[in-house]
mmCIF file of C-alpha atoms in Angstrom:
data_model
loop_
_atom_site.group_PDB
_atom_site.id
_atom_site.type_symbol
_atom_site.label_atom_id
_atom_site.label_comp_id
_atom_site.label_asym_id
_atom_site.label_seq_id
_atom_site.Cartn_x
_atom_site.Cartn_y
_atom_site.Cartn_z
ATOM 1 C CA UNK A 30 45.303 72.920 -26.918
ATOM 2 C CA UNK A 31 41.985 71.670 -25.905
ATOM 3 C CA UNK A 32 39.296 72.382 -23.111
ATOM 4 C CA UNK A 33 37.531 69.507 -20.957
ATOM 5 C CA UNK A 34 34.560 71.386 -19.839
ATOM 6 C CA UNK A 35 33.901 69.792 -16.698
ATOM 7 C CA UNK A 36 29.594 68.875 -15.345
ATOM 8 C CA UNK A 37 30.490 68.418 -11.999
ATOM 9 C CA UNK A 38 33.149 70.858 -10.994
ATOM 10 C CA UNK A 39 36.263 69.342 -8.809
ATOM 11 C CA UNK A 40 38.757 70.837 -6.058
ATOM 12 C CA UNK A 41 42.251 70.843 -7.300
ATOM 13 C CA UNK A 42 44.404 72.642 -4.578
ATOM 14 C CA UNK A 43 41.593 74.598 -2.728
ATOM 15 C CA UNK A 44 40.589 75.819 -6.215
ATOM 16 C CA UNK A 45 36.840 75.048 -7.776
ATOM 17 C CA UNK A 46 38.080 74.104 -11.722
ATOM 18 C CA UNK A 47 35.210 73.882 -14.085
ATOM 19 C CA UNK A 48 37.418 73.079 -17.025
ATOM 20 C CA UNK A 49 41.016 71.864 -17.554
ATOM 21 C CA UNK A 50 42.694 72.560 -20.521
ATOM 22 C CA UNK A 51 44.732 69.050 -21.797
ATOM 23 C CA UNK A 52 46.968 68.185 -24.878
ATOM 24 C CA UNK A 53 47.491 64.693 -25.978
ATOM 25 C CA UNK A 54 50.448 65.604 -28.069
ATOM 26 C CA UNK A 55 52.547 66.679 -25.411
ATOM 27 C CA UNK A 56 51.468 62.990 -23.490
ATOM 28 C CA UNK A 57 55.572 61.362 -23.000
ATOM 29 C CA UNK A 58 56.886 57.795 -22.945
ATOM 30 C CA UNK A 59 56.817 57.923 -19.174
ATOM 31 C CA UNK A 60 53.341 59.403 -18.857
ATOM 32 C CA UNK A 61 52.013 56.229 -21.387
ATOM 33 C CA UNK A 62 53.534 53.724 -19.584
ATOM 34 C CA UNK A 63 52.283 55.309 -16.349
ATOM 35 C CA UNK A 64 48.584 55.701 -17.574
ATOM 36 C CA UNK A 65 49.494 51.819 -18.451
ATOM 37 C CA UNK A 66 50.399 50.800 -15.313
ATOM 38 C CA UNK A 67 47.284 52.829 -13.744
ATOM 39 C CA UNK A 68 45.042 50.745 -15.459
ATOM 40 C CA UNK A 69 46.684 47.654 -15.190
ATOM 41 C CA UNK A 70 46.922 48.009 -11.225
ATOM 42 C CA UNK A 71 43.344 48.436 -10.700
ATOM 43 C CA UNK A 72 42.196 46.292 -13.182
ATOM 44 C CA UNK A 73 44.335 43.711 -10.946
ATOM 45 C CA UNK A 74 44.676 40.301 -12.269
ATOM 46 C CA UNK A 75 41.664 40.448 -14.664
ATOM 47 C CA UNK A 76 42.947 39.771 -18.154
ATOM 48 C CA UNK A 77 42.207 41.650 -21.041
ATOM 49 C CA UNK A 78 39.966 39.570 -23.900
ATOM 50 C CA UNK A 79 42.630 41.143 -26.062
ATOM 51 C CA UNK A 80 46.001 43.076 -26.056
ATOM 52 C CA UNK A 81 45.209 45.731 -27.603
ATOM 53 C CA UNK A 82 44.966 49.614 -26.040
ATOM 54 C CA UNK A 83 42.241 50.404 -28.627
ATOM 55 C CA UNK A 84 39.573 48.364 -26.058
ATOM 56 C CA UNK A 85 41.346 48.955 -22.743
ATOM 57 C CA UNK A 86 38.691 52.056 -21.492
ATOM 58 C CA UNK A 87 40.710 51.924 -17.993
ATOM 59 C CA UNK A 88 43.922 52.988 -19.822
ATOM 60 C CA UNK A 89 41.864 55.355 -21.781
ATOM 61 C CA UNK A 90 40.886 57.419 -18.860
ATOM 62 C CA UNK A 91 45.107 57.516 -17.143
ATOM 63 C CA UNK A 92 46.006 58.901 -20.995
ATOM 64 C CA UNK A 93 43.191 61.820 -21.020
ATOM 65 C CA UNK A 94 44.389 62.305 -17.658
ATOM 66 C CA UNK A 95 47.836 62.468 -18.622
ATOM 67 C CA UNK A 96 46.889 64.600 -21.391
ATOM 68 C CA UNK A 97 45.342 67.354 -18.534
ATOM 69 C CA UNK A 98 48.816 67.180 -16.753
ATOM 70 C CA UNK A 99 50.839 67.766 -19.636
ATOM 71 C CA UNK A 100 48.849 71.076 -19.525
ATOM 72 C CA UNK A 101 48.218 71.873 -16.054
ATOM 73 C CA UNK A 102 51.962 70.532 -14.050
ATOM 74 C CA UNK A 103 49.998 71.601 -10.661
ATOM 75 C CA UNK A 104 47.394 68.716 -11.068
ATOM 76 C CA UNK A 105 47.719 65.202 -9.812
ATOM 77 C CA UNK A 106 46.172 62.012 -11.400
ATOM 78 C CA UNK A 107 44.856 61.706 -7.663
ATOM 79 C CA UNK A 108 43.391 64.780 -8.439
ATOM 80 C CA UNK A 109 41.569 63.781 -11.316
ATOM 81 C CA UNK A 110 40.274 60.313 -9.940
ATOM 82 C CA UNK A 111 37.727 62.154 -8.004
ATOM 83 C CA UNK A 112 36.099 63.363 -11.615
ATOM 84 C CA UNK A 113 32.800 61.575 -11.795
ATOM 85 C CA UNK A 114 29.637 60.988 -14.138
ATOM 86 C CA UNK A 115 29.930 62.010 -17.326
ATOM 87 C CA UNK A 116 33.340 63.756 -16.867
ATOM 88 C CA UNK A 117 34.905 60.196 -16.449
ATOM 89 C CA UNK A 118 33.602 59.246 -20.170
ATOM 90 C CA UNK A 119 34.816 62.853 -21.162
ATOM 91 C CA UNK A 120 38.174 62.249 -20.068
ATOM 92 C CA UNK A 121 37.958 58.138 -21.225
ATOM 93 C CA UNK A 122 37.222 60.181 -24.631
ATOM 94 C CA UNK A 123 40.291 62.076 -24.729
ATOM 95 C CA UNK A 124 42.400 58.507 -24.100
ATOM 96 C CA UNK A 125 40.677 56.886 -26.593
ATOM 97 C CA UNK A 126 40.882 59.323 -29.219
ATOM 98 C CA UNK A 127 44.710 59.652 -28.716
ATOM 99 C CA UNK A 128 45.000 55.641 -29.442
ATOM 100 C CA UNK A 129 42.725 55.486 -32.415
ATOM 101 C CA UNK A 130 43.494 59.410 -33.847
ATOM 102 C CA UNK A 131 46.981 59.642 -32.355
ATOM 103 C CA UNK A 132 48.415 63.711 -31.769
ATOM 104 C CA UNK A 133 47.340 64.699 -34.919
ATOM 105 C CA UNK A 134 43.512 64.451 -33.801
ATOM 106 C CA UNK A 135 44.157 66.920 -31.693
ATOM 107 C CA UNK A 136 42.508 69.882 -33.627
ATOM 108 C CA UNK A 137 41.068 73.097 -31.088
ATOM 109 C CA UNK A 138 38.045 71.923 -29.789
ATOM 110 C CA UNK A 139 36.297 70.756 -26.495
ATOM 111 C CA UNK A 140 34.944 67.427 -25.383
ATOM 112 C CA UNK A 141 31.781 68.947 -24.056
ATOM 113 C CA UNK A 142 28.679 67.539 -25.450
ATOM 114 C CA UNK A 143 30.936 65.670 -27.399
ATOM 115 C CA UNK A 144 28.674 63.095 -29.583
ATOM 116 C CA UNK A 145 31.457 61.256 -31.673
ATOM 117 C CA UNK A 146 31.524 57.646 -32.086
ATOM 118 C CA UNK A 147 33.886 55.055 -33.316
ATOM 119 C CA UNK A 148 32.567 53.490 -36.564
ATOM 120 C CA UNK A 149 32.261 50.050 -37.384
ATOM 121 C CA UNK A 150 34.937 51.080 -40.264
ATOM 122 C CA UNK A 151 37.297 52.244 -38.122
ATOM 123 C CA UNK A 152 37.034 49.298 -35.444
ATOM 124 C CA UNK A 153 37.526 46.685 -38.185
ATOM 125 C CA UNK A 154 40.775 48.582 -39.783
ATOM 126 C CA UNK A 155 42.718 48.873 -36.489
ATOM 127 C CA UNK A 156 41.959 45.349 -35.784
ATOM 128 C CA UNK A 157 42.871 43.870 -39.167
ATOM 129 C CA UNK A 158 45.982 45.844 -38.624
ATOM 130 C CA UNK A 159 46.681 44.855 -35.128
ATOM 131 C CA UNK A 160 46.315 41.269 -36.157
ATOM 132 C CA UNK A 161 43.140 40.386 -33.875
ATOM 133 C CA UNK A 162 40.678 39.218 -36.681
ATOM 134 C CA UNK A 163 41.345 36.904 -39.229
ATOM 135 C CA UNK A 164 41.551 38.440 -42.474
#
């Protein structure tokens, strides 16, 4: 289990939460597609330059929020849509490293302060393998 130490604390059910613990391997079929459909409903009828769910930052942010409900049932995704600043990149984090890590980069940690970036490596292997590039 991991800890999203929040900047700007939110109200979630007449409650100040500072942090909200989340786990991305407990994240279900029905809680992906949701997080999908999040992001494709207010991304509206702009198309994606590609298909993929590594580059889709929208979806990113439903699955870290998904991953906070898996932990914390009494939390809403409305809930969560009223995180802000930095907190949204936090929680974009979380998505993004379920995609390109999957469950098993979920080691104990925190995403405070987090400072990790995708390589150029790592870009180039999941898109050779996706079948976006040439080879």
């Amino acid at each position: 289990m991991n800890t999203l130490h929040l900047q700007t604390p939110i109200m979630i059910n007449g409650k100040e939460i500072k942090e909200l613990t989340y786990n991305t391997a407990k994240i279900t079929v029905s809680q992906f597609l949701e997080a999908e459909s999040r992001s494709s409903l207010i991304r509206g009828n702009a198309r994606m330059n590609t298909t993929t769910h590594h580059f889709d930052h929208g979806f990113h942010v439903y699955l870290g929020m998904m991953a906070i409900i898996t932990e914390n049932p009494q939390v809403d995704v409305t809930d969560l849509e009223r995180l802000n600043g930095y907190d949204v990149v936090q929680l974009a984090n979380i998505g993004r490293d379920f995609i390109f890590a999957g469950a098993g980069g979920n080691s104990e940690g925190s995403t405070s302060g987090d400072t990790s970036e995708i390589t150029p490596e790592l870009t180039a292997q999941a898109l050779e393998k996706s079948g976006d590039i040439p080879s």
